[in-house]
Tab-separated table of C-alpha atoms in Angstrom:
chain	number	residue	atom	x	y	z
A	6	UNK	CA	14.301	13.556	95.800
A	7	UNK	CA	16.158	14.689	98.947
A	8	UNK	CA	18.656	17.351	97.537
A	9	UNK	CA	18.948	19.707	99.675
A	10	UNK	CA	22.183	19.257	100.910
A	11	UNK	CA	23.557	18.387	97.276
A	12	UNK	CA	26.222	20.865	95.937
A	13	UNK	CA	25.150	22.481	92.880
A	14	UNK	CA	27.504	21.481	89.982
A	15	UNK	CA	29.578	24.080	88.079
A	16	UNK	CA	29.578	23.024	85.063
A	17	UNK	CA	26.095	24.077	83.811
A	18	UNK	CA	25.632	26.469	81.066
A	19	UNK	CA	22.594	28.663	80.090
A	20	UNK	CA	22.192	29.210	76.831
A	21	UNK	CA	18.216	29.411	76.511
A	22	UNK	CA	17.376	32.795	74.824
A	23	UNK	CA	20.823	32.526	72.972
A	24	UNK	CA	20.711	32.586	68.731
A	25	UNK	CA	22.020	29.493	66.926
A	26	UNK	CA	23.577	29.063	63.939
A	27	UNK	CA	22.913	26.111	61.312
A	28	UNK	CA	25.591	23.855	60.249
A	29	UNK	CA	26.779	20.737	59.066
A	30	UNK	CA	27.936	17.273	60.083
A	31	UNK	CA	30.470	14.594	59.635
A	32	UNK	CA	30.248	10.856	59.629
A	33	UNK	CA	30.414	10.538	63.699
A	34	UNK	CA	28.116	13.029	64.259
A	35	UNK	CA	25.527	10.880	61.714
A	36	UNK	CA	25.665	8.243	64.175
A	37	UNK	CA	24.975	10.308	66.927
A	38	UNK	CA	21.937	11.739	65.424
A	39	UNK	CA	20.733	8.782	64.506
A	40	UNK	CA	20.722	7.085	67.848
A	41	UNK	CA	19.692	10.199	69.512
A	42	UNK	CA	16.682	9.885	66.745
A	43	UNK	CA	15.900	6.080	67.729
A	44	UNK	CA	16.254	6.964	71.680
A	45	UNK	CA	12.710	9.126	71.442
A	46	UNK	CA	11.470	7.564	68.518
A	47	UNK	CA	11.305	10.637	66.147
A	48	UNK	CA	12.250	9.969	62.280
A	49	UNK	CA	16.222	10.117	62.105
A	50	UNK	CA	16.290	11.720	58.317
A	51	UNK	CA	14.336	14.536	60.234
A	52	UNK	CA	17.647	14.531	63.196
A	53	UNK	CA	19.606	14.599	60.263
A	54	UNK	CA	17.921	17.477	57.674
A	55	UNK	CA	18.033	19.825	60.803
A	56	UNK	CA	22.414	19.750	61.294
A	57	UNK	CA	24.812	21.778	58.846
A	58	UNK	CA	27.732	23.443	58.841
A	59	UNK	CA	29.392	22.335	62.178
A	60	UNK	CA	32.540	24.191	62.315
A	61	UNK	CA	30.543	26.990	62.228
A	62	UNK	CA	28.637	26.105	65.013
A	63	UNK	CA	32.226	25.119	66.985
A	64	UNK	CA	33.358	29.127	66.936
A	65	UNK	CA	29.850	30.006	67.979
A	66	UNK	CA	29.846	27.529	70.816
A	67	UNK	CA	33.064	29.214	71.826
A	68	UNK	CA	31.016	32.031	73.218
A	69	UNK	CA	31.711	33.237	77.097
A	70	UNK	CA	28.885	30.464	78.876
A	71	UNK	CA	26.622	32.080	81.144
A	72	UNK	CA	24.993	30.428	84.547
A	73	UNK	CA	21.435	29.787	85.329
A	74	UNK	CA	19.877	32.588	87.078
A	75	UNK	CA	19.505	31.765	91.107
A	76	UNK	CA	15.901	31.477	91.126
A	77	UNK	CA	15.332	28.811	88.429
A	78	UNK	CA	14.397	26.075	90.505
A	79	UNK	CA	14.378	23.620	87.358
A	80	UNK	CA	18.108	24.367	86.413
A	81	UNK	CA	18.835	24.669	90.367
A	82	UNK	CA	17.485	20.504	90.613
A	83	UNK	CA	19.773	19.928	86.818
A	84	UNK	CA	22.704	21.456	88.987
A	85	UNK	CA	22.262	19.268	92.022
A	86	UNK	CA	21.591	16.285	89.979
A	87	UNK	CA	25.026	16.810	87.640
A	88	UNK	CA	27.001	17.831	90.890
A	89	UNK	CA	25.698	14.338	92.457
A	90	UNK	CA	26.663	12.440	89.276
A	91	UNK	CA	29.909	14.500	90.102
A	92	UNK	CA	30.363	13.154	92.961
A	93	UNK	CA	29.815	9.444	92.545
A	94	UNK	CA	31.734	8.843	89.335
A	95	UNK	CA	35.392	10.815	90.837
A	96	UNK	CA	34.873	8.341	93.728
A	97	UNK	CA	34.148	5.159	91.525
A	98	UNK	CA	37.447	6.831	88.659
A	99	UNK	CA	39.613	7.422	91.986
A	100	UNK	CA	38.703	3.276	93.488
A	101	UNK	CA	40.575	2.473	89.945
A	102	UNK	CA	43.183	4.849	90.364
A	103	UNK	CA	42.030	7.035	88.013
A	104	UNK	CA	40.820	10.520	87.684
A	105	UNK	CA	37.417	11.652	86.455
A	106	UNK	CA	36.485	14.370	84.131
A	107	UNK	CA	33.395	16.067	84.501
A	108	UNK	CA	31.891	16.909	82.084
A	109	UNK	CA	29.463	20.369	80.669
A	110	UNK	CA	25.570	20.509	80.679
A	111	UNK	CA	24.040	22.719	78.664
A	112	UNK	CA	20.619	23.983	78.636
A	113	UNK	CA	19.129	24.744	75.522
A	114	UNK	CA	16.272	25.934	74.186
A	115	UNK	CA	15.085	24.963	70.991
A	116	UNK	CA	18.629	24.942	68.722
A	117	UNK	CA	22.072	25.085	69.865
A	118	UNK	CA	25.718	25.262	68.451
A	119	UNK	CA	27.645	21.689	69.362
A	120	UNK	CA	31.183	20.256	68.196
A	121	UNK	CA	28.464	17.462	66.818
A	122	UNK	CA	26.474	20.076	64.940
A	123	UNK	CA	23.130	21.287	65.835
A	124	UNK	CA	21.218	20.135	68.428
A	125	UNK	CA	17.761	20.589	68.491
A	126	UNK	CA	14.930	20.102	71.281
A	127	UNK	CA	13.407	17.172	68.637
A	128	UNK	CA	16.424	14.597	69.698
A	129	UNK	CA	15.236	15.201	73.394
A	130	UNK	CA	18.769	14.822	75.889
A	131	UNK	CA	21.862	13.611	74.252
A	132	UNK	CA	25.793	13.877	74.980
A	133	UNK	CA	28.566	15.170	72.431
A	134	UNK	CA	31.642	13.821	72.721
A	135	UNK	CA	33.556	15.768	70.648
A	136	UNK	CA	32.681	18.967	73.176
A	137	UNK	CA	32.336	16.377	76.196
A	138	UNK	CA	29.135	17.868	76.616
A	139	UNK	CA	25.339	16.722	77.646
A	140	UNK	CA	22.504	18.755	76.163
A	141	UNK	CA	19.342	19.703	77.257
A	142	UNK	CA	15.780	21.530	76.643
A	143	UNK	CA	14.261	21.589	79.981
A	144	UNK	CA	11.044	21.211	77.868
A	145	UNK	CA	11.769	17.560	77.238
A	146	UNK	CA	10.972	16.756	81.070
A	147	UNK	CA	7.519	18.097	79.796
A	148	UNK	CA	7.086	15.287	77.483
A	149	UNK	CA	8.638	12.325	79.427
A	150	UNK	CA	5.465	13.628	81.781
A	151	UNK	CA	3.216	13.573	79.339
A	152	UNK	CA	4.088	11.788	76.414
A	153	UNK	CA	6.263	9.319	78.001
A	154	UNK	CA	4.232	8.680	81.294
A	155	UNK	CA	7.065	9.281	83.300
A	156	UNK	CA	6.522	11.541	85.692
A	157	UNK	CA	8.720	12.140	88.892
A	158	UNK	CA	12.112	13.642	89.759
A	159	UNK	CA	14.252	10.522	89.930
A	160	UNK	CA	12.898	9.714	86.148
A	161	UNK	CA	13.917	13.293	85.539
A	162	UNK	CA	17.605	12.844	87.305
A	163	UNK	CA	17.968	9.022	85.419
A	164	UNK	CA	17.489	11.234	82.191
A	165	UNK	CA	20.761	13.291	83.292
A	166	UNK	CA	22.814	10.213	84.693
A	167	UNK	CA	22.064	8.408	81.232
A	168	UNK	CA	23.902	10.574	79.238
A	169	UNK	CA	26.475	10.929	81.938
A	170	UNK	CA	27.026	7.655	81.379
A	171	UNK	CA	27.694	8.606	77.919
A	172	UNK	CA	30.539	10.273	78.797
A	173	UNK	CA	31.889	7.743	81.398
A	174	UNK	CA	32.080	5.770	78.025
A	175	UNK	CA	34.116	8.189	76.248
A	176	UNK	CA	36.090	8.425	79.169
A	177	UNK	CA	37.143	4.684	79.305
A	178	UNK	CA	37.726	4.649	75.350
A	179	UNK	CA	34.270	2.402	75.027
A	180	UNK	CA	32.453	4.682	72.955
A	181	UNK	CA	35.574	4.879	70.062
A	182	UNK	CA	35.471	0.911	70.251
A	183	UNK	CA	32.350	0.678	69.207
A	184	UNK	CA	32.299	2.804	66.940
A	185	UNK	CA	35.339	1.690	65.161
A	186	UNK	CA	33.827	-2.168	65.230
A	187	UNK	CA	30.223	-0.357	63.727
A	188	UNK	CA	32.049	0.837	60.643
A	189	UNK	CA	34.096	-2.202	60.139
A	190	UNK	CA	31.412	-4.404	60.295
A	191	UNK	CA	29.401	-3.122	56.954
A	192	UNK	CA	26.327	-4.191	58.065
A	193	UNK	CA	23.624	-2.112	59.853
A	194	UNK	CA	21.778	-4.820	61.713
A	195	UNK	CA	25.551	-5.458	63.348
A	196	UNK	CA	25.962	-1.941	63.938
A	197	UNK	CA	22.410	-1.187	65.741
A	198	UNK	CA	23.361	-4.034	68.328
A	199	UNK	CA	26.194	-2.649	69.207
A	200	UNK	CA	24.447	0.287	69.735
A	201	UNK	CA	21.942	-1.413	71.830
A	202	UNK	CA	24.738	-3.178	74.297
A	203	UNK	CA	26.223	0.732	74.105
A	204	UNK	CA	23.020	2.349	74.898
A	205	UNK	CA	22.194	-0.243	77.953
A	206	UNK	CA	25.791	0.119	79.476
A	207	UNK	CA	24.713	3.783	79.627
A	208	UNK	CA	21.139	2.929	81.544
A	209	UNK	CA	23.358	0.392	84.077
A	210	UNK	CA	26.252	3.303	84.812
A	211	UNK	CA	23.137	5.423	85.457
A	212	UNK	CA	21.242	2.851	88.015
A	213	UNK	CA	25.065	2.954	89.458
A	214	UNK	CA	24.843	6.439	90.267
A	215	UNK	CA	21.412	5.764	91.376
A	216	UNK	CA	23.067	3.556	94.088
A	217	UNK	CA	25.629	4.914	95.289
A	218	UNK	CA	24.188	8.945	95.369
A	219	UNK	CA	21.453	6.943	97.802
A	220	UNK	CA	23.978	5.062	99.935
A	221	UNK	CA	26.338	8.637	100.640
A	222	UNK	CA	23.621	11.052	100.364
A	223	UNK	CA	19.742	8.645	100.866
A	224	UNK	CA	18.390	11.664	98.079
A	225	UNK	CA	15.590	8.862	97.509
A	226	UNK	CA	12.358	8.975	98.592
A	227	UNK	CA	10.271	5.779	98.946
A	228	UNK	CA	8.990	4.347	95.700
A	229	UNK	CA	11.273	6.996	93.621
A	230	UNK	CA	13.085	4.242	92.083
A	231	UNK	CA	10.167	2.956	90.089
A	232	UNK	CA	10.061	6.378	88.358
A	233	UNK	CA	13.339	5.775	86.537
A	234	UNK	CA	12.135	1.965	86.222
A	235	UNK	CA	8.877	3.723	84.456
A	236	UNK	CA	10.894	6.222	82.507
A	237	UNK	CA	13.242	3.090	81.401
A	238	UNK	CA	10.747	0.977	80.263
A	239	UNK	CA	8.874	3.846	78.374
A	240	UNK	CA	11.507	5.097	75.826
A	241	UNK	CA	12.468	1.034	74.716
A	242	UNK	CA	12.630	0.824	71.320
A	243	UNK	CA	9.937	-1.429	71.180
A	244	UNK	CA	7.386	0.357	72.576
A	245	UNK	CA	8.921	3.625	70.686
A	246	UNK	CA	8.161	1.846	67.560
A	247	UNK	CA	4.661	0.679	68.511
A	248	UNK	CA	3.769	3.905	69.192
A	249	UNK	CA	5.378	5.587	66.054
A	250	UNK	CA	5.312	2.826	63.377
A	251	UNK	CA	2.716	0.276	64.911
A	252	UNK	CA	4.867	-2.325	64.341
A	253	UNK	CA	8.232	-3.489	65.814
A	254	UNK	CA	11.057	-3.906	63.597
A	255	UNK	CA	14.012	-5.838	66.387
A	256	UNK	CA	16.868	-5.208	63.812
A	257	UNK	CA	16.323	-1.947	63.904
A	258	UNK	CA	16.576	-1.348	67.329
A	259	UNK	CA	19.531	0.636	68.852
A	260	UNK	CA	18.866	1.500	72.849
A	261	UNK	CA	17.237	-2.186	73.345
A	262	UNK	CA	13.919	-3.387	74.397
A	263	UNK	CA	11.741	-2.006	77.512
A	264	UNK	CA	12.446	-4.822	79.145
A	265	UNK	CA	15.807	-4.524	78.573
A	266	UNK	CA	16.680	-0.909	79.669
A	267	UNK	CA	14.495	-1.677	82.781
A	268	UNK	CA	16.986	-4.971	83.652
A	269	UNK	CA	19.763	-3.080	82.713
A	270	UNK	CA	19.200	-0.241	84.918
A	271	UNK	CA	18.148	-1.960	87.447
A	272	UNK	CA	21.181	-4.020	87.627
A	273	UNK	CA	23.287	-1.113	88.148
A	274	UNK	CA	21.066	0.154	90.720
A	275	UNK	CA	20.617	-3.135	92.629
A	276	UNK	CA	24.612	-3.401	93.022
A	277	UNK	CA	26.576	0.150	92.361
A	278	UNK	CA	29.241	-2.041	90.894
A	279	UNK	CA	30.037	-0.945	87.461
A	280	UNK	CA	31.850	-4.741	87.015
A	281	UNK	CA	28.132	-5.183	86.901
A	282	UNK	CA	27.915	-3.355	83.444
A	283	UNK	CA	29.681	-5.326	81.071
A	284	UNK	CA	26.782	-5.312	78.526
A	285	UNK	CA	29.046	-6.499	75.636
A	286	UNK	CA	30.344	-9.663	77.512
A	287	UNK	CA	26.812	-10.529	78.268
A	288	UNK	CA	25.303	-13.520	76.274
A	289	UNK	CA	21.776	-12.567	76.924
A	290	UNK	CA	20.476	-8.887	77.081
C-alpha cells in the first residue's frame, strides 16, 4: 500500500506491556463475545469464561493512554490506516450533513481492560461500543498470514476498516436496532441472521473505504484488492466451521458465508456508495 503521504491518526493507544485486570460482563457484552468468537472461529464459551468483572476493568481503562513509540513501523502502518479510515468516513458523515466521530484503536497485547470487559488476543480484532473503541493484538496479522492465508497489507488494513465499520454502525443507531430486534425475537437462529446482515454491512462500509481512500489518495497497489477479497473469503463462517467443526452448521452462522463477505465487500469497493450497503433490505445475501 502507498501510504506515505497518509497522516498518521491520533487516536491510537499503546497499551502492549500494560497489566490487565479480570472482570465481568453484562448481557450486551455476551453478544459481542460471541460474535467476536464466531468471526475467527474459536469456541465462544471459551470468549466468554475469559471476561469478569467489567466495571473494574472501566476504572482501569481510565488510565493516562500512551502512543506508539516512533519507530514501530507496524503501529506506524495501524496509524496511517485509522487516519485514512479518518478521512473517508468525515467526508462521506459531512455529504449527509452530519459529523463523524472517530473513534480509539487500541493495541493490545494479550488481555486488556474494555467498557465490554476483557478482551483477549483469542477473539482476534473487535470494536466496543460502549468505549467506542477497536481493539487489537498486532499478533493477529500473524495468523491471518498464516492461519488464515491472507497475507498482504490491504488484507491487513480491511481488518481495521471492518471494525471501523463497526462503529459507523453505532454511529447511525444500526447496531442498537439490531440488537433490540435480536432480543425480541426469542429465537437464536433469528438472532444469528441478523448478525450476519450486521456483520456484512460492516465488510461493505469497509470495501467503501477501500474506494474512496484509492480514488483521493491511489494507496493501492496493483492486485492489492484481492488480498482483502482473500482475507474476506477466508474468515466466512463456513469455511471457519469446516476447519474447526468439519461440518457446516448455516443456522449458526453470524458474519455470513465466504462467498458472502467476498460479494459484500466487494460491493462496497466496486461503488464507494454506502446506499450500496443496505444489507438488511436485501432479499438475497
Amino acid at each position: 500500500m502507498r501510504l506515505d503521504d497518509q497522516s498518521e491518526s491520533q487516536n491510537v493507544e499503546d497499551r502492549r506491556g500494560g497489566g490487565v485486570v479480570a472482570g465481568s460482563v453484562g448481557i450486551g457484552t455476551l453478544l459481542v463475545a460471541l460474535a467476536a468468537g464466531y468471526f475467527f472461529g474459536i469456541d465462544p464459551a471459551v470468549i466468554l469464561g475469559l471476561v469478569s468483572n467489567s466495571s473494574h476493568n472501566t476504572s482501569s481503562a481510565a488510565r493516562p493512554a500512551a502512543k506508539p513509540p516512533a519507530n514501530d513501523e507496524m503501529a506506524s502502518f495501524v496509524a496511517k490506516v485509522l487516519g485514512s479510515t479518518e478521512a473517508t468516513w468525515q467526508t462521506v458523515f459531512r455529504e449527509a450533513g452530519r459529523r463523524y466521530q472517530e473513534p480509539k484503536l487500541v493495541l493490545f497485547a494479550g488481555a486488556t481492560p474494555t467498557a465490554c470487559g476483557t478482551g483477549k488476543s483469542a477473539m482476534g480484532p473487535f470494536y466496543c461500543p460502549a468505549d467506542q473503541k477497536v481493539y487489537i493484538d498486532l499478533a493477529f496479522y500473524r495468523d491471518l498470514r498464516e492461519r488464515f492465508h491472507a497475507p498482504g497489507e490491504f488484507a491487513q488494513a480491511y481488518v481495521i476498516a471492518h471494525e471501523v465499520g463497526h462503529h459507523v454502525q453505532h454511529l447511525l443507531g444500526i447496531s442498537d436496532k439490531v440488537h433490540a430486534a435480536q432480543q425480541k425475537s426469542g429465537n437464536r437462529a433469528a438472532a444469528n441472521a441478523l448478525s450476519v446482515r450486521l456483520e456484512l454491512q460492516a465488510d461493505c462500509f469497509a470495501g467503501v473505504w477501500g474506494h474512496r481512500a484509492d480514488s483521493m489518495q491511489k494507496i493501492l497497489e496493483p492486485g492489492e484488492t484481492e488480498q482483502a477479497l482473500t482475507a474476506a473469503s477466508a474468515i466466512g463462517d463456513d469455511r471457519l466451521q469446516r476447519q474447526t467443526q468439519g461440518q457446516i452448521v448455516p443456522e449458526s452462522f453470524t458474519h455470513g458465508t465466504s462467498e458472502q463477505r467476498v460479494r459484500w465487500f466487494k460491493r462496497g469497493m466496486d461503488s464507494g456508495d454506502v446506499r450500496q450497503c443496505d444489507t438488511f433490505s436485501a432479499a438475497s445475501l
